[in-house]
Coordinates of C-alpha atoms in Angstrom, one line a residue:
M12 CA 0.3 0.2 0.0
S13 CA 1.7 3.2 -1.1
L14 CA 1.4 6.0 1.4
D15 CA 2.3 9.3 -1.0
A16 CA -0.8 10.4 -0.8
L17 CA -1.2 10.2 2.8
R18 CA 2.3 11.5 3.6
A19 CA 1.4 14.1 1.2
A20 CA -1.3 15.3 3.1
L21 CA 0.3 15.5 6.6
P22 CA 3.1 17.4 7.4
A23 CA 6.1 15.1 7.7
H24 CA 6.9 14.9 11.0
V25 CA 3.3 13.4 11.7
L26 CA 3.2 10.0 9.5
V27 CA 5.8 7.9 11.4
T28 CA 6.9 4.4 10.1
D29 CA 9.4 3.9 12.2
P30 CA 9.9 0.2 13.0
A31 CA 10.6 0.1 16.6
A32 CA 7.3 2.6 16.9
L33 CA 5.1 0.5 14.6
D34 CA 6.0 -2.7 16.4
V35 CA 4.9 -0.6 20.0
A36 CA 1.7 -0.4 18.1
R37 CA 0.8 -4.3 18.3
A38 CA 0.2 -4.4 22.2
D39 CA -1.6 -3.1 25.0
K40 CA -1.9 -3.6 28.7
S41 CA -3.9 -6.4 27.6
G42 CA -1.4 -9.0 27.5
H43 CA -2.0 -9.5 24.6
R44 CA 0.0 -8.7 21.1
S45 CA -1.0 -8.8 16.9
S46 CA 1.3 -11.2 14.8
A47 CA 2.5 -8.0 12.4
A48 CA 3.1 -5.0 13.2
P49 CA 0.6 -2.1 11.2
L50 CA 0.8 -0.4 7.9
A51 CA 1.9 3.1 10.3
I52 CA 1.0 5.7 12.7
V53 CA -0.3 8.9 11.8
E54 CA 0.6 10.6 15.7
A55 CA -1.8 13.5 15.3
E56 CA -1.3 16.8 16.9
D57 CA -5.0 18.7 15.8
A58 CA -8.3 17.8 14.6
S59 CA -7.6 18.3 11.0
H60 CA -4.5 15.5 10.9
V61 CA -7.5 13.2 12.2
Q62 CA -10.0 13.5 9.4
A63 CA -6.6 13.9 6.6
A64 CA -5.8 10.5 7.8
L65 CA -9.9 9.1 7.8
R66 CA -10.2 10.6 4.4
W67 CA -7.1 8.8 3.1
A68 CA -8.5 5.6 4.4
S69 CA -11.8 5.8 3.7
E70 CA -10.4 6.5 0.2
H71 CA -8.2 3.8 -0.1
G72 CA -10.3 0.9 2.1
V73 CA -7.6 1.0 5.2
P74 CA -8.7 -0.4 8.6
V75 CA -8.3 2.6 11.5
V76 CA -7.6 2.1 14.9
P77 CA -7.7 4.8 16.8
R78 CA -4.8 4.6 20.2
A79 CA -3.6 7.1 22.7
A80 CA -1.2 6.2 25.6
G81 CA -1.9 2.2 24.9
T82 CA -2.9 1.7 28.2
G83 CA -6.1 -0.2 27.8
L84 CA -6.9 -3.8 29.1
A85 CA -8.9 -5.2 26.8
G86 CA -6.8 -4.9 23.6
G87 CA -8.5 -2.4 21.6
A88 CA -5.9 -0.3 20.8
I89 CA -3.9 -2.9 19.4
A90 CA -3.4 -2.8 15.2
G91 CA -2.0 -5.1 13.1
D92 CA -1.1 -5.8 9.5
G93 CA -2.6 -3.7 6.9
E94 CA -4.0 -1.3 9.9
L95 CA -3.5 2.5 9.9
V96 CA -3.2 3.4 13.9
V97 CA -4.0 6.9 14.3
S98 CA -2.6 8.5 17.1
V99 CA -4.6 11.3 19.6
D100 CA -1.3 10.9 22.2
R101 CA 0.8 14.2 21.2
M102 CA -3.3 16.1 21.5
R103 CA -2.8 16.8 25.5
R104 CA -4.2 20.5 25.7
L105 CA -6.9 21.8 28.2
L106 CA -8.3 24.3 26.1
D107 CA -10.3 26.1 28.5
V108 CA -11.8 26.3 32.3
S109 CA -15.2 28.0 33.3
V110 CA -15.3 28.1 37.3
V111 CA -18.8 29.6 36.8
D112 CA -20.4 26.9 34.8
Q113 CA -17.6 24.2 36.4
S114 CA -16.9 22.7 32.6
C115 CA -14.0 22.4 30.9
R116 CA -12.7 21.9 27.2
V117 CA -10.0 19.3 26.8
E118 CA -8.4 17.5 24.1
P119 CA -8.1 13.4 24.4
G120 CA -4.4 13.2 24.9
I121 CA -4.3 15.1 28.4
R122 CA -3.6 12.4 31.3
N123 CA -6.2 11.7 34.3
A124 CA -3.6 12.9 36.9
E125 CA -2.3 15.9 34.9
L126 CA -5.8 17.0 33.7
N127 CA -6.4 17.4 37.8
D128 CA -3.0 19.2 38.5
L129 CA -3.9 21.9 36.1
L130 CA -8.1 22.1 37.5
A131 CA -6.8 22.7 41.2
T132 CA -5.4 26.0 40.4
H133 CA -9.1 27.0 39.9
G134 CA -10.3 24.6 42.6
L135 CA -11.5 22.3 40.4
W136 CA -11.1 18.3 39.6
W137 CA -12.7 15.8 37.1
P138 CA -13.8 12.6 39.3
P139 CA -13.2 9.8 36.7
D140 CA -10.5 8.0 38.2
P141 CA -9.0 4.6 36.8
A142 CA -6.3 2.9 38.8
S143 CA -3.7 3.7 35.5
R144 CA -5.0 8.1 36.4
A145 CA -0.9 9.2 36.0
I146 CA -0.8 7.1 32.4
S147 CA -4.2 7.0 31.3
T148 CA -6.2 9.4 28.8
V149 CA -9.2 11.2 28.9
G150 CA -10.0 10.2 25.5
G151 CA -9.0 6.5 26.8
N152 CA -11.6 7.0 29.4
I153 CA -14.1 8.1 26.9
A154 CA -13.8 5.3 24.4
T155 CA -14.2 2.6 27.2
N156 CA -16.7 5.0 29.8
A157 CA -13.8 3.9 32.0
G158 CA -14.6 4.0 35.7
G159 CA -12.0 3.4 38.3
L160 CA -11.2 3.6 42.0
L161 CA -13.8 6.7 42.4
C162 CA -17.3 5.4 41.1
A163 CA -18.6 3.9 44.2
K164 CA -19.6 7.7 44.8
Y165 CA -19.0 10.1 41.5
G166 CA -20.1 7.5 39.0
V167 CA -18.3 6.5 35.5
T168 CA -16.8 8.8 32.6
R169 CA -20.2 9.1 31.2
E170 CA -21.7 10.9 33.8
W171 CA -18.7 13.1 33.1
V172 CA -18.9 14.5 29.8
L173 CA -20.5 17.2 28.4
A174 CA -20.0 17.2 24.6
L175 CA -17.7 15.8 22.3
D176 CA -15.6 16.7 19.0
V177 CA -15.7 13.4 17.0
V178 CA -14.1 12.8 13.4
L179 CA -15.9 10.4 11.9
A180 CA -15.4 7.1 9.7
D181 CA -15.0 9.8 6.2
G182 CA -13.1 11.8 7.5
S183 CA -16.0 14.7 8.4
L184 CA -16.0 16.2 12.3
I185 CA -19.4 16.4 13.8
S186 CA -19.8 18.3 17.8
T187 CA -22.1 15.8 19.8
G188 CA -23.7 17.1 23.4
H189 CA -24.1 20.9 24.9
R190 CA -22.4 22.8 27.7
T191 CA -25.4 23.6 29.1
V192 CA -26.4 22.0 32.6
K193 CA -29.5 20.1 30.4
G194 CA -30.2 19.5 27.0
V195 CA -32.3 16.8 25.3
T196 CA -32.7 18.1 21.3
G197 CA -32.2 15.1 19.4
L198 CA -31.3 11.5 20.6
D199 CA -28.0 11.3 23.0
L200 CA -24.7 11.0 20.6
T201 CA -22.6 11.9 23.0
A202 CA -23.8 8.9 25.6
L203 CA -23.7 6.5 22.2
L204 CA -19.7 7.2 21.4
I205 CA -18.5 7.3 25.3
G206 CA -17.9 3.0 25.5
S207 CA -17.6 2.4 21.6
E208 CA -14.1 2.3 21.9
G209 CA -13.3 3.6 18.7
T210 CA -15.4 1.9 16.9
L211 CA -18.1 4.5 15.8
G212 CA -15.1 8.0 15.5
I213 CA -12.4 8.9 16.9
V214 CA -12.7 11.5 19.5
V215 CA -10.4 14.7 19.1
G216 CA -11.9 17.1 21.9
A217 CA -14.6 16.8 25.2
T218 CA -16.6 19.2 27.0
L219 CA -16.1 17.5 30.7
K220 CA -18.6 18.6 33.6
L221 CA -16.2 19.1 37.1
R222 CA -16.3 19.5 40.2
P223 CA -15.8 21.8 43.1
L224 CA -12.6 20.1 45.0
P225 CA -13.7 18.8 48.6
V226 CA -14.4 20.0 51.0
G227 CA -14.0 19.2 54.6
G228 CA -10.9 16.9 54.3
I229 CA -10.1 13.1 52.9
W230 CA -10.0 10.1 56.2
T231 CA -8.7 6.9 54.8
V232 CA -9.3 3.6 56.3
G233 CA -7.2 0.7 55.5
A234 CA -7.8 -2.9 56.3
F235 CA -6.3 -6.2 56.7
F236 CA -8.6 -9.7 56.9
D237 CA -7.9 -13.1 57.0
D238 CA -9.8 -13.8 53.5
E239 CA -11.6 -12.2 50.8
A240 CA -15.1 -13.7 51.9
S241 CA -15.0 -11.7 55.5
A242 CA -13.5 -8.1 53.3
A243 CA -16.7 -8.8 50.7
A244 CA -18.6 -9.3 53.9
A245 CA -17.7 -6.2 55.0
C246 CA -17.4 -4.0 52.4
T247 CA -21.7 -5.2 52.1
A248 CA -22.0 -4.1 55.4
V249 CA -20.5 -0.7 54.5
T250 CA -23.1 -0.5 52.0
A251 CA -26.1 -2.1 53.9
A252 CA -25.0 1.0 56.2
R253 CA -26.4 3.7 53.5
I254 CA -22.4 5.4 53.6
R255 CA -21.4 5.8 50.0
P256 CA -17.4 6.1 50.5
A257 CA -15.4 8.1 47.5
I258 CA -13.2 4.9 46.9
M259 CA -14.0 1.1 48.6
E260 CA -11.9 -1.6 47.4
L261 CA -10.6 -5.0 48.1
V262 CA -7.6 -6.3 47.1
G263 CA -7.4 -10.3 47.6
R264 CA -4.4 -12.1 49.1
D265 CA -2.8 -13.8 46.1
A266 CA -2.7 -10.1 45.3
V267 CA -1.7 -8.6 48.3
T268 CA 0.7 -11.9 48.9
M269 CA 2.6 -10.3 44.8
L270 CA 2.5 -7.4 46.0
A271 CA 4.5 -7.3 49.1
A272 CA 6.7 -9.5 47.2
H273 CA 7.2 -7.0 44.4
S274 CA 7.4 -3.8 46.8
G275 CA 9.2 -5.0 49.7
Q276 CA 6.9 -3.8 52.5
P277 CA 5.1 -6.6 55.0
M278 CA 1.7 -7.3 54.0
V279 CA -0.8 -10.5 54.8
G280 CA -4.3 -11.1 54.1
A281 CA -7.1 -9.4 51.5
F282 CA -7.5 -5.7 52.1
V283 CA -10.1 -2.9 51.9
L284 CA -9.3 0.4 51.4
V285 CA -12.0 3.4 52.2
Q286 CA -12.2 6.5 51.7
T287 CA -15.0 9.1 52.4
D288 CA -14.2 13.0 51.7
E289 CA -16.5 17.0 52.3
L290 CA -18.0 17.2 55.3
G291 CA -18.6 14.6 57.5
A292 CA -15.9 12.5 56.3
A293 CA -13.9 12.3 59.3
A294 CA -17.8 11.1 61.4
T295 CA -18.1 8.7 58.6
S296 CA -15.0 7.0 58.3
E297 CA -15.4 6.4 62.2
V298 CA -18.3 4.0 61.4
V299 CA -16.7 2.3 58.8
A300 CA -13.7 1.4 60.9
E301 CA -15.7 0.6 63.5
I302 CA -17.7 -1.7 60.3
L303 CA -14.7 -3.8 59.1
A304 CA -13.7 -4.7 62.7
A305 CA -16.5 -5.9 63.3
H306 CA -16.0 -8.1 60.6
G307 CA -12.5 -9.2 61.7
G308 CA -10.1 -6.2 59.7
R309 CA -7.1 -5.4 61.5
V310 CA -8.3 -1.5 60.7
E311 CA -5.5 1.8 60.5
R312 CA -7.6 4.9 60.3
T313 CA -5.7 8.3 59.4
D314 CA -6.2 11.3 57.5
D315 CA -2.7 12.0 57.0
A316 CA -2.0 13.2 53.4
A317 CA 1.5 11.3 53.2
R318 CA 0.2 7.9 55.3
S319 CA -3.2 7.7 53.4
D320 CA -1.2 8.3 50.1
V321 CA 0.9 5.0 51.4
L322 CA -2.8 3.2 51.5
V323 CA -3.8 3.7 48.9
Q324 CA -1.1 2.9 46.8
V325 CA -1.2 -0.5 48.0
R326 CA -4.3 -0.4 45.6
R327 CA -2.7 1.6 43.2
Q328 CA 0.2 -0.4 42.3
V329 CA -1.6 -4.1 41.9
H330 CA -1.8 -3.9 38.6
F331 CA 2.2 -3.1 38.5
A332 CA 3.4 -5.7 41.1
L333 CA 1.1 -8.9 39.2
E334 CA 3.4 -7.7 36.2
S335 CA 6.3 -8.8 37.6
F336 CA 5.5 -12.2 38.2
G337 CA 4.7 -12.5 34.4
T338 CA 2.1 -11.8 31.2
V339 CA -1.2 -10.7 32.8
L340 CA -4.3 -11.0 31.4
V341 CA -7.1 -8.5 33.1
E342 CA -10.4 -9.4 33.2
D343 CA -13.6 -7.1 34.4
V344 CA -16.9 -9.1 35.3
S345 CA -19.6 -6.7 37.0
V346 CA -22.2 -8.0 39.7
P347 CA -24.7 -6.8 42.1
R348 CA -22.8 -5.7 45.4
S349 CA -24.8 -7.9 47.3
R350 CA -23.0 -11.4 45.1
M351 CA -19.7 -10.0 45.3
A352 CA -18.2 -12.5 47.6
D353 CA -20.6 -15.1 45.5
M354 CA -18.0 -13.7 42.9
F355 CA -14.6 -14.6 44.8
R356 CA -15.4 -17.3 45.4
A357 CA -16.6 -18.2 42.0
C358 CA -13.2 -17.3 40.7
D359 CA -11.5 -18.9 43.1
A360 CA -12.9 -22.2 42.5
A361 CA -12.8 -22.1 38.8
A362 CA -9.1 -21.8 39.5
A363 CA -8.3 -24.2 40.9
R364 CA -10.4 -27.2 38.7
H365 CA -8.0 -25.5 35.5
G366 CA -4.2 -25.2 37.6
V367 CA -4.3 -21.1 36.8
R368 CA -3.4 -18.6 39.2
L369 CA -5.9 -15.7 39.7
A370 CA -5.3 -12.7 41.4
T371 CA -8.7 -11.2 42.2
T372 CA -8.9 -7.1 43.0
A373 CA -12.4 -5.0 42.7
H374 CA -14.4 -1.6 42.8
A375 CA -15.8 -3.1 46.0
G376 CA -17.9 -0.1 46.3
D377 CA -19.8 -0.7 43.2
G378 CA -18.8 -4.3 42.6
N379 CA -16.8 -4.5 39.9
L380 CA -15.0 -7.5 40.2
H381 CA -10.8 -7.7 38.2
P382 CA -9.7 -11.2 38.3
T383 CA -6.4 -11.4 36.9
F384 CA -4.2 -14.5 35.0
V385 CA -0.9 -14.4 36.2
F386 CA 1.2 -16.5 33.4
D387 CA 4.5 -17.2 32.0
G388 CA 4.8 -17.1 27.9
A389 CA 3.0 -14.4 25.4
E390 CA 0.0 -15.9 24.7
P391 CA -2.8 -17.4 27.4
S392 CA -3.4 -21.0 27.6
E393 CA -6.7 -23.1 26.8
A394 CA -6.6 -23.9 30.8
I395 CA -7.2 -20.3 31.3
W396 CA -9.6 -19.7 28.7
A397 CA -11.7 -22.2 30.0
C398 CA -11.2 -20.8 33.4
A399 CA -11.8 -17.3 31.7
N400 CA -15.3 -18.7 30.3
E401 CA -16.1 -20.1 33.7
V402 CA -15.7 -16.5 35.4
F403 CA -17.8 -14.6 32.5
E404 CA -20.4 -17.5 33.0
A405 CA -20.3 -17.3 37.1
A406 CA -21.0 -13.2 36.4
I407 CA -23.4 -13.3 33.8
A408 CA -25.6 -16.1 35.8
M409 CA -24.7 -13.7 39.7
G410 CA -27.1 -10.6 36.9
G411 CA -24.1 -9.3 36.4
T412 CA -21.9 -8.1 33.0
L413 CA -18.9 -9.1 31.4
T414 CA -17.3 -5.8 31.3
G415 CA -17.7 -3.1 34.1
E416 CA -15.2 -0.4 33.0
H417 CA -12.4 -1.9 30.1
G418 CA -14.4 -2.6 27.8
V419 CA -15.0 -5.0 25.0
G420 CA -11.8 -4.8 22.9
I421 CA -10.9 -8.2 21.2
L422 CA -10.9 -10.2 24.4
K423 CA -14.0 -10.6 25.0
R424 CA -15.9 -10.9 21.8
R425 CA -16.5 -14.7 21.2
W426 CA -19.3 -14.5 24.9
L427 CA -20.8 -11.4 23.5
V428 CA -24.2 -12.7 22.3
D429 CA -24.1 -15.1 26.2
E430 CA -25.2 -12.2 27.7
L431 CA -26.7 -9.5 24.8
G432 CA -28.6 -11.9 22.9
E433 CA -28.6 -11.8 18.7
R434 CA -31.3 -9.5 18.4
Q435 CA -29.7 -6.8 20.9
L436 CA -26.1 -7.7 19.2
A437 CA -27.7 -7.2 15.8
L438 CA -29.0 -3.5 16.1
Q439 CA -25.5 -2.5 17.6
H440 CA -24.2 -3.7 14.3
A441 CA -26.4 -1.6 12.2
V442 CA -25.7 1.1 14.2
K443 CA -22.4 0.4 13.8
A444 CA -23.1 0.5 10.0
A445 CA -25.0 3.9 10.0
F446 CA -21.9 5.3 11.2
D447 CA -19.3 3.7 9.4
P448 CA -20.9 2.3 6.7
A449 CA -17.1 0.4 5.0
G450 CA -16.1 -0.7 8.8
I451 CA -13.0 0.4 8.7
L452 CA -13.2 2.2 12.2
N453 CA -11.8 -1.3 14.2
P454 CA -12.4 -3.4 13.2
G455 CA -12.9 -7.0 14.9
K456 CA -13.3 -4.8 18.1
A457 CA -16.2 -4.3 20.5
I458 CA -19.2 -5.2 18.7

């Protein structure tokens, strides 16, 4: 495939064909890797570069893989032979902030953490908070409708996006949504695009809804339990007490063991992290500490920022600790919060039956579990996929879902029909065809 026309439409430094860069685009953080490198990478620096790339790809029938930081966990940004990567990683600007409207406009490549560092100077913040916030992008959050640690109180990405600028498959640019608090004109295409994993268009700009920084201090409670069942029961008891903490996380024993070895810090048991914020945080954290202790937890409670960060990092560093033991395959099931302990047991039982290593963590405040396979070699074994199949079946049987926040990507497509059914899946294919008639956007991903 000749790139001459594409090269002519872009600045020279934007079109990348360096073999080392192309090799990086073959993988993300899912543990999966494509069999061959992509055709080229367009390192877009503004929306016009994305438009030029998609016009060329549409004209020549070249499949396009949208990408930013490449930190996804479902294979959604992996590119292979004959595909063009369109990266928005260099588009990292905060374009404007409205303190009165409590909103901002950003480019998609800006990282969660750097955005909130900039917003803090205005007394504002954006709540979506993946564990990978230092390296994850706002555009990636939007592509997967990401959640994170703060979902327990503040919800997922869709609740914090007002409007989008999106380049469609033919290179045209549309703006969806609004900057107003309310707006119901037409179908809600903004909500549809969020979580579509680059299959409907490429986000080149977003208007985000913000919150004032919390007033009243932040209190952190950490507790170690003998097992996941008692830890999960404690978390369920917190929810049943009508307490809505900002963060409530559960790290299983196997993950804690690997984290202890990775960090050199002594830790034993299943770990629960709870954080409360805003007015009343101190009193609420006292009640949380009492509930965790009543369920057998060895509890620590603090409002010291440095010590709080140590406790929070027990959760945030889990993925990196597991990666130090081998290749990881991170799953992402969600179940009703009342079934979380059952789901932990189902994961343990499935792993024992198939003889695989499965370390499970959970956003306990919303019932989203991350069973993570740790193995040697580049690709999961048949035993791992058989175990994953049981995990997915168990989640769906409990009234849950295949993915709470990571997206479907390439890793979960084979189970889509089990959750959605044939008719709903056909409707989703029809929506995809309306946006992308030639099917060039992220083919083989999501739906």
